[in-house]
């Protein structure tokens, strides 16, 4: 199927090639699909360079023109379908000279390279050398003077594809979260056996010179000790590690997990090997210890939801960057900072990446950590404070220690327990008392202090230690708001338990609860305490943040479900599935899942559904089935948010499609329901829950100041806030301001949803017709069917 063009079909503007290079990474196929389709949509020609730089050096058939259907179904494929290779030739100038000649011969004037730091360093060298390569080719008459002039600027854009997450100036490389998922899955399995036998396991993970995978695996599995190259352990690391592990065992822990990055070393750069660690654990500590090396399992398989979305969004942005580039502009790569996709200069990032390696070589570890970025440092600190339980140096003076209530409100979401665990561990490390309030607000008011079974309990480290990887809500959650159980009763309980800081974890109900308590402050003095909400809901519909804990777990569950359904749709060739998604009155889940699976269409509550829209989509389906003649394997899927339309329900849509297909294809509907809450929380939800929960308690403890009376605190708008990721930063938003300025109370979602623009990308990449668009085949303008 040809893409919708902008009416200049006869005159393609550019030839854009895409290449994958270096180590393969899950998500590379999603990037290639996005680059190819976006290129075609922009009325340019798309090419794929096969086998990385080797294809560029060889030229000819190694550089292949790509059509729309060539990348159908690629989002769910692991590895890279256009191949990758380590190419020695490209490291030398003669190889790069041939590559330049081949590009010009094919008329390629834009190149998107998806690879790791080696590949992008190569790209940077190529870009720097380009003018001299062209001069050499012109003087040897291999290209004409006109060609030299026409191609004088190399338009190159990088996409960072690597499981190691070792490239500077981006939070996440394409593939790193999939790899982390693989590691966490393995560690969770090992954890179970370690617990059963009271064993210790030393697990070596990949990452070359970068400790991101090891650190994140440590954070998301609650490992006892982690060795990373950027921040080696103290000089006496043997004693340090043994003390921490002895301590954990003394607290009652039955298992020990130590994670060793493959590049781990001590402060003198002597390698710390898993065997060395094992000898210590089984020797002085007398633990039954095994070593597990995860190896290439960490590389492979399908990409997780995040890598599919990110590779798609970044692929689209890469094509835009190629098209926007002006002669003389520096080359860019596409980066993600928190939740924001941004273009950054390639040159600086390559230099910073190399500077990390230099800093490590020079034993300047503070510099190495800081060059990895703020996020890396925060994760490291969060890991340390929630692991080293007996570090007396972290304790606050008595006067600053608080009674912190922790409550879950609303439906369960993956990561609620991870957040609770870290909050408890952090509280204990600082001397605060963590009070778990069981079963939400009804739980709080049900029991009182003098009753034997209290629903408000102090929790200890051992109890929460294993919660990091547990789905659901260990302390129980409930939807009922303080107004339902009684504001006065709720306030009385706060007073009874002397709660002087509240950490709320939950979704829109939790947000509403916080709003009620804020408004109730004047009448009920016990509410005049600092409160902070960590948004946790699969729907991701809490104002003040673009990300809620649990939404990533949900997307992974949904993507897994849709992959299975798609396979069935594809096996029977002439079938389309309509899948109903949850998400309340927000289309976030449907849209992001649509990006991750390549849905034909996504119906959201924000946009609604009308007859003309359905007509266009059915017509699109007819064309699509007519052209693919059953030979492509990409199953077809439409996602429908449960509240997109009260009339056009998922079943009605599926029936209408069947009716209108006139027997040429069939349709089915599927409702995954609560499967979408996911089982085990995804690594992203776990690590973000840890980091954000620690920040929340730090925010609360910032108010542990005896100078501030409750009345003063009440006047401080920031005392009640919501933590959120907005754009490129983590922020605390004042609840009062959010309520007034950013909340759509009727539809229970933010007034301005950040992801709305992504919906257009789903449509663009599936070739979905817009109102009044032309027919995909005849090119004629037509009105809606
Ligand atoms: P990754 O991109 O995953 O880090 P490599 O480091 O193996 O993987 O790099 C992939 C390829 O990129 C190499 O085989 C080589 O062709 C090219 N490359 C790497 N570094 C350079 C360099 N400094 N100069 C030129 N080409 C390079």
PDB file of N, CA, C and O and ligand atoms in Angstrom, residues 19 21-24 28 52-54 57 84-92 96 113-126 161-164 166 208 299 354, ligand 1:
ATOM      1  N   UNK A  19      19.621   2.533   8.938  1.00  0.00           N
ATOM      2  CA  UNK A  19      20.584   1.453   9.146  1.00  0.00           C
ATOM      3  C   UNK A  19      20.600   1.084  10.623  1.00  0.00           C
ATOM      4  O   UNK A  19      20.418   1.954  11.477  1.00  0.00           O
ATOM      5  N   UNK A  21      23.109  -0.753  13.506  1.00  0.00           N
ATOM      6  CA  UNK A  21      24.541  -1.058  13.585  1.00  0.00           C
ATOM      7  C   UNK A  21      24.956  -1.427  15.008  1.00  0.00           C
ATOM      8  O   UNK A  21      24.281  -1.083  15.973  1.00  0.00           O
ATOM      9  N   UNK A  22      26.053  -2.132  15.113  1.00  0.00           N
ATOM     10  CA  UNK A  22      26.564  -2.533  16.432  1.00  0.00           C
ATOM     11  C   UNK A  22      25.762  -3.703  16.991  1.00  0.00           C
ATOM     12  O   UNK A  22      25.183  -4.485  16.237  1.00  0.00           O
ATOM     13  N   UNK A  23      25.717  -3.783  18.297  1.00  0.00           N
ATOM     14  CA  UNK A  23      24.961  -4.872  18.918  1.00  0.00           C
ATOM     15  C   UNK A  23      23.472  -4.691  18.667  1.00  0.00           C
ATOM     16  O   UNK A  23      22.973  -3.571  18.721  1.00  0.00           O
ATOM     17  N   UNK A  24      22.767  -5.780  18.362  1.00  0.00           N
ATOM     18  CA  UNK A  24      21.327  -5.632  18.127  1.00  0.00           C
ATOM     19  C   UNK A  24      20.639  -5.282  19.437  1.00  0.00           C
ATOM     20  O   UNK A  24      21.131  -5.604  20.515  1.00  0.00           O
ATOM     21  N   UNK A  28      14.848  -2.011  17.623  1.00  0.00           N
ATOM     22  CA  UNK A  28      15.461  -1.514  16.383  1.00  0.00           C
ATOM     23  C   UNK A  28      14.485  -1.641  15.211  1.00  0.00           C
ATOM     24  O   UNK A  28      14.401  -0.766  14.352  1.00  0.00           O
ATOM     25  N   UNK A  52      24.368  -3.099   8.688  1.00  0.00           N
ATOM     26  CA  UNK A  52      25.117  -1.996   9.295  1.00  0.00           C
ATOM     27  C   UNK A  52      26.084  -1.327   8.339  1.00  0.00           C
ATOM     28  O   UNK A  52      25.836  -1.260   7.122  1.00  0.00           O
ATOM     29  N   UNK A  53      27.210  -0.838   8.872  1.00  0.00           N
ATOM     30  CA  UNK A  53      28.178  -0.114   8.033  1.00  0.00           C
ATOM     31  C   UNK A  53      28.719  -0.980   6.898  1.00  0.00           C
ATOM     32  O   UNK A  53      29.153  -0.475   5.873  1.00  0.00           O
ATOM     33  N   UNK A  54      28.668  -2.306   7.094  1.00  0.00           N
ATOM     34  CA  UNK A  54      29.159  -3.185   6.025  1.00  0.00           C
ATOM     35  C   UNK A  54      28.353  -2.945   4.743  1.00  0.00           C
ATOM     36  O   UNK A  54      28.915  -2.881   3.644  1.00  0.00           O
ATOM     37  N   UNK A  57      29.484   0.188   3.089  1.00  0.00           N
ATOM     38  CA  UNK A  57      30.793   0.015   2.443  1.00  0.00           C
ATOM     39  C   UNK A  57      30.652  -0.807   1.150  1.00  0.00           C
ATOM     40  O   UNK A  57      31.294  -0.527   0.145  1.00  0.00           O
ATOM     41  N   UNK A  84      22.688  -6.447  11.258  1.00  0.00           N
ATOM     42  CA  UNK A  84      23.711  -5.564  11.813  1.00  0.00           C
ATOM     43  C   UNK A  84      25.024  -6.334  11.798  1.00  0.00           C
ATOM     44  O   UNK A  84      25.019  -7.562  11.699  1.00  0.00           O
ATOM     45  N   UNK A  85      26.110  -5.616  11.813  1.00  0.00           N
ATOM     46  CA  UNK A  85      27.412  -6.305  11.797  1.00  0.00           C
ATOM     47  C   UNK A  85      28.444  -5.401  12.434  1.00  0.00           C
ATOM     48  O   UNK A  85      28.262  -4.190  12.515  1.00  0.00           O
ATOM     49  N   UNK A  86      29.507  -5.981  12.914  1.00  0.00           N
ATOM     50  CA  UNK A  86      30.649  -5.162  13.316  1.00  0.00           C
ATOM     51  C   UNK A  86      31.464  -5.025  12.038  1.00  0.00           C
ATOM     52  O   UNK A  86      31.752  -6.018  11.376  1.00  0.00           O
ATOM     53  N   UNK A  87      31.799  -3.829  11.676  1.00  0.00           N
ATOM     54  CA  UNK A  87      32.456  -3.633  10.376  1.00  0.00           C
ATOM     55  C   UNK A  87      33.821  -2.981  10.565  1.00  0.00           C
ATOM     56  O   UNK A  87      33.920  -1.795  10.882  1.00  0.00           O
ATOM     57  N   UNK A  88      34.858  -3.768  10.356  1.00  0.00           N
ATOM     58  CA  UNK A  88      36.217  -3.269  10.515  1.00  0.00           C
ATOM     59  C   UNK A  88      36.528  -2.240   9.427  1.00  0.00           C
ATOM     60  O   UNK A  88      37.168  -1.227   9.682  1.00  0.00           O
ATOM     61  N   UNK A  89      36.038  -2.505   8.195  1.00  0.00           N
ATOM     62  CA  UNK A  89      36.346  -1.611   7.061  1.00  0.00           C
ATOM     63  C   UNK A  89      35.982  -0.161   7.366  1.00  0.00           C
ATOM     64  O   UNK A  89      36.678   0.774   6.973  1.00  0.00           O
ATOM     65  N   UNK A  90      34.848   0.022   8.063  1.00  0.00           N
ATOM     66  CA  UNK A  90      34.371   1.383   8.274  1.00  0.00           C
ATOM     67  C   UNK A  90      35.231   2.134   9.289  1.00  0.00           C
ATOM     68  O   UNK A  90      35.202   3.358   9.360  1.00  0.00           O
ATOM     69  N   UNK A  91      36.009   1.400  10.046  1.00  0.00           N
ATOM     70  CA  UNK A  91      36.887   2.051  11.015  1.00  0.00           C
ATOM     71  C   UNK A  91      38.058   2.742  10.310  1.00  0.00           C
ATOM     72  O   UNK A  91      38.731   3.591  10.890  1.00  0.00           O
ATOM     73  N   UNK A  92      38.316   2.336   9.045  1.00  0.00           N
ATOM     74  CA  UNK A  92      39.438   2.909   8.291  1.00  0.00           C
ATOM     75  C   UNK A  92      38.892   3.869   7.227  1.00  0.00           C
ATOM     76  O   UNK A  92      37.810   3.667   6.697  1.00  0.00           O
ATOM     77  N   UNK A  96      35.379   4.163   4.664  1.00  0.00           N
ATOM     78  CA  UNK A  96      34.420   5.271   4.734  1.00  0.00           C
ATOM     79  C   UNK A  96      34.323   5.977   3.377  1.00  0.00           C
ATOM     80  O   UNK A  96      33.267   6.478   3.000  1.00  0.00           O
ATOM     81  N   UNK A 113      20.950   6.502  11.546  1.00  0.00           N
ATOM     82  CA  UNK A 113      21.712   5.352  12.054  1.00  0.00           C
ATOM     83  C   UNK A 113      21.246   5.009  13.452  1.00  0.00           C
ATOM     84  O   UNK A 113      21.267   5.864  14.350  1.00  0.00           O
ATOM     85  N   UNK A 114      20.792   3.785  13.611  1.00  0.00           N
ATOM     86  CA  UNK A 114      20.384   3.339  14.943  1.00  0.00           C
ATOM     87  C   UNK A 114      21.449   2.386  15.481  1.00  0.00           C
ATOM     88  O   UNK A 114      21.634   1.294  14.942  1.00  0.00           O
ATOM     89  N   UNK A 115      22.165   2.805  16.496  1.00  0.00           N
ATOM     90  CA  UNK A 115      23.224   1.965  17.042  1.00  0.00           C
ATOM     91  C   UNK A 115      23.710   2.496  18.374  1.00  0.00           C
ATOM     92  O   UNK A 115      23.185   3.495  18.882  1.00  0.00           O
ATOM     93  N   UNK A 116      24.714   1.834  18.909  1.00  0.00           N
ATOM     94  CA  UNK A 116      25.231   2.219  20.219  1.00  0.00           C
ATOM     95  C   UNK A 116      26.327   3.263  20.120  1.00  0.00           C
ATOM     96  O   UNK A 116      26.487   3.917  19.083  1.00  0.00           O
ATOM     97  N   UNK A 117      27.096   3.414  21.177  1.00  0.00           N
ATOM     98  CA  UNK A 117      28.084   4.508  21.188  1.00  0.00           C
ATOM     99  C   UNK A 117      29.141   4.314  20.108  1.00  0.00           C
ATOM    100  O   UNK A 117      29.556   5.280  19.469  1.00  0.00           O
ATOM    101  N   UNK A 118      29.533   3.063  19.821  1.00  0.00           N
ATOM    102  CA  UNK A 118      30.505   2.814  18.759  1.00  0.00           C
ATOM    103  C   UNK A 118      29.966   3.285  17.415  1.00  0.00           C
ATOM    104  O   UNK A 118      30.631   4.047  16.694  1.00  0.00           O
ATOM    105  N   UNK A 119      28.751   2.877  17.108  1.00  0.00           N
ATOM    106  CA  UNK A 119      28.148   3.231  15.818  1.00  0.00           C
ATOM    107  C   UNK A 119      28.001   4.741  15.673  1.00  0.00           C
ATOM    108  O   UNK A 119      28.250   5.299  14.603  1.00  0.00           O
ATOM    109  N   UNK A 120      27.597   5.394  16.753  1.00  0.00           N
ATOM    110  CA  UNK A 120      27.377   6.838  16.643  1.00  0.00           C
ATOM    111  C   UNK A 120      28.708   7.598  16.659  1.00  0.00           C
ATOM    112  O   UNK A 120      28.816   8.672  16.057  1.00  0.00           O
ATOM    113  N   UNK A 121      29.713   7.008  17.282  1.00  0.00           N
ATOM    114  CA  UNK A 121      31.053   7.605  17.181  1.00  0.00           C
ATOM    115  C   UNK A 121      31.514   7.497  15.729  1.00  0.00           C
ATOM    116  O   UNK A 121      32.064   8.455  15.151  1.00  0.00           O
ATOM    117  N   UNK A 122      31.258   6.336  15.118  1.00  0.00           N
ATOM    118  CA  UNK A 122      31.587   6.142  13.697  1.00  0.00           C
ATOM    119  C   UNK A 122      30.849   7.162  12.832  1.00  0.00           C
ATOM    120  O   UNK A 122      31.423   7.756  11.917  1.00  0.00           O
ATOM    121  N   UNK A 123      29.576   7.385  13.163  1.00  0.00           N
ATOM    122  CA  UNK A 123      28.762   8.340  12.397  1.00  0.00           C
ATOM    123  C   UNK A 123      29.358   9.732  12.510  1.00  0.00           C
ATOM    124  O   UNK A 123      29.426  10.484  11.531  1.00  0.00           O
ATOM    125  N   UNK A 124      29.811  10.055  13.695  1.00  0.00           N
ATOM    126  CA  UNK A 124      30.380  11.378  13.926  1.00  0.00           C
ATOM    127  C   UNK A 124      31.690  11.556  13.143  1.00  0.00           C
ATOM    128  O   UNK A 124      31.928  12.600  12.537  1.00  0.00           O
ATOM    129  N   UNK A 125      32.498  10.499  13.133  1.00  0.00           N
ATOM    130  CA  UNK A 125      33.755  10.548  12.365  1.00  0.00           C
ATOM    131  C   UNK A 125      33.434  10.740  10.874  1.00  0.00           C
ATOM    132  O   UNK A 125      34.058  11.559  10.179  1.00  0.00           O
ATOM    133  N   UNK A 126      32.466   9.989  10.399  1.00  0.00           N
ATOM    134  CA  UNK A 126      32.037  10.037   8.997  1.00  0.00           C
ATOM    135  C   UNK A 126      31.604  11.462   8.638  1.00  0.00           C
ATOM    136  O   UNK A 126      31.982  12.022   7.615  1.00  0.00           O
ATOM    137  N   UNK A 161      20.420   3.006  19.750  1.00  0.00           N
ATOM    138  CA  UNK A 161      19.896   1.655  19.939  1.00  0.00           C
ATOM    139  C   UNK A 161      20.958   0.807  20.592  1.00  0.00           C
ATOM    140  O   UNK A 161      21.995   0.523  19.991  1.00  0.00           O
ATOM    141  N   UNK A 162      20.733   0.442  21.842  1.00  0.00           N
ATOM    142  CA  UNK A 162      21.746  -0.338  22.566  1.00  0.00           C
ATOM    143  C   UNK A 162      21.106  -0.825  23.856  1.00  0.00           C
ATOM    144  O   UNK A 162      20.371  -0.083  24.493  1.00  0.00           O
ATOM    145  N   UNK A 163      21.395  -2.044  24.247  1.00  0.00           N
ATOM    146  CA  UNK A 163      20.819  -2.495  25.511  1.00  0.00           C
ATOM    147  C   UNK A 163      21.552  -1.884  26.702  1.00  0.00           C
ATOM    148  O   UNK A 163      21.039  -1.870  27.809  1.00  0.00           O
ATOM    149  N   UNK A 164      22.764  -1.376  26.468  1.00  0.00           N
ATOM    150  CA  UNK A 164      23.620  -0.953  27.588  1.00  0.00           C
ATOM    151  C   UNK A 164      23.233   0.376  28.217  1.00  0.00           C
ATOM    152  O   UNK A 164      23.652   0.681  29.319  1.00  0.00           O
ATOM    153  N   UNK A 166      24.387   3.241  27.366  1.00  0.00           N
ATOM    154  CA  UNK A 166      25.710   3.798  27.645  1.00  0.00           C
ATOM    155  C   UNK A 166      25.986   5.089  26.896  1.00  0.00           C
ATOM    156  O   UNK A 166      27.133   5.542  26.834  1.00  0.00           O
ATOM    157  N   UNK A 208      28.813  -3.722  29.260  1.00  0.00           N
ATOM    158  CA  UNK A 208      30.199  -3.304  28.949  1.00  0.00           C
ATOM    159  C   UNK A 208      30.725  -2.330  30.013  1.00  0.00           C
ATOM    160  O   UNK A 208      30.737  -2.672  31.176  1.00  0.00           O
ATOM    161  N   UNK A 299      19.942  -9.853  25.609  1.00  0.00           N
ATOM    162  CA  UNK A 299      19.862  -9.073  24.377  1.00  0.00           C
ATOM    163  C   UNK A 299      18.568  -9.270  23.620  1.00  0.00           C
ATOM    164  O   UNK A 299      18.096  -8.386  22.924  1.00  0.00           O
ATOM    165  N   UNK A 354      32.560   9.534  25.676  1.00  0.00           N
ATOM    166  CA  UNK A 354      33.977   9.159  25.791  1.00  0.00           C
ATOM    167  C   UNK A 354      34.576   9.664  27.095  1.00  0.00           C
ATOM    168  O   UNK A 354      35.432   9.009  27.697  1.00  0.00           O
TER     169      UNK A 354
HETATM  170  P1  LIG B   1      27.809  -0.290  19.248  1.00  0.00           P
HETATM  171  O1  LIG B   1      27.322   0.654  18.213  1.00  0.00           O
HETATM  172  O2  LIG B   1      26.734  -1.195  19.715  1.00  0.00           O
HETATM  173  O3  LIG B   1      28.523   0.430  20.360  1.00  0.00           O
HETATM  174  P2  LIG B   1      30.380  -1.156  18.098  1.00  0.00           P
HETATM  175  O4  LIG B   1      31.193  -0.409  19.075  1.00  0.00           O
HETATM  176  O5  LIG B   1      30.804  -2.532  17.754  1.00  0.00           O
HETATM  177  O6  LIG B   1      28.850  -1.288  18.560  1.00  0.00           O
HETATM  178  O7  LIG B   1      30.324  -0.298  16.770  1.00  0.00           O
HETATM  179  C1  LIG B   1      29.605  -0.770  15.646  1.00  0.00           C
HETATM  180  C2  LIG B   1      30.340  -0.417  14.387  1.00  0.00           C
HETATM  181  O8  LIG B   1      30.464   1.015  14.301  1.00  0.00           O
HETATM  182  C3  LIG B   1      31.772  -0.918  14.301  1.00  0.00           C
HETATM  183  O9  LIG B   1      31.823  -2.247  13.846  1.00  0.00           O
HETATM  184  C4  LIG B   1      32.374   0.025  13.293  1.00  0.00           C
HETATM  185  O10 LIG B   1      32.015  -0.337  11.981  1.00  0.00           O
HETATM  186  C5  LIG B   1      31.691   1.337  13.633  1.00  0.00           C
HETATM  187  N1  LIG B   1      32.545   2.133  14.527  1.00  0.00           N
HETATM  188  C6  LIG B   1      32.657   2.034  15.857  1.00  0.00           C
HETATM  189  N2  LIG B   1      33.541   2.913  16.345  1.00  0.00           N
HETATM  190  C7  LIG B   1      34.028   3.578  15.271  1.00  0.00           C
HETATM  191  C8  LIG B   1      34.976   4.628  15.095  1.00  0.00           C
HETATM  192  N3  LIG B   1      35.614   5.178  16.128  1.00  0.00           N
HETATM  193  N4  LIG B   1      35.206   5.071  13.849  1.00  0.00           N
HETATM  194  C9  LIG B   1      34.550   4.547  12.798  1.00  0.00           C
HETATM  195  N5  LIG B   1      33.658   3.559  12.903  1.00  0.00           N
HETATM  196  C10 LIG B   1      33.383   3.075  14.114  1.00  0.00           C
END
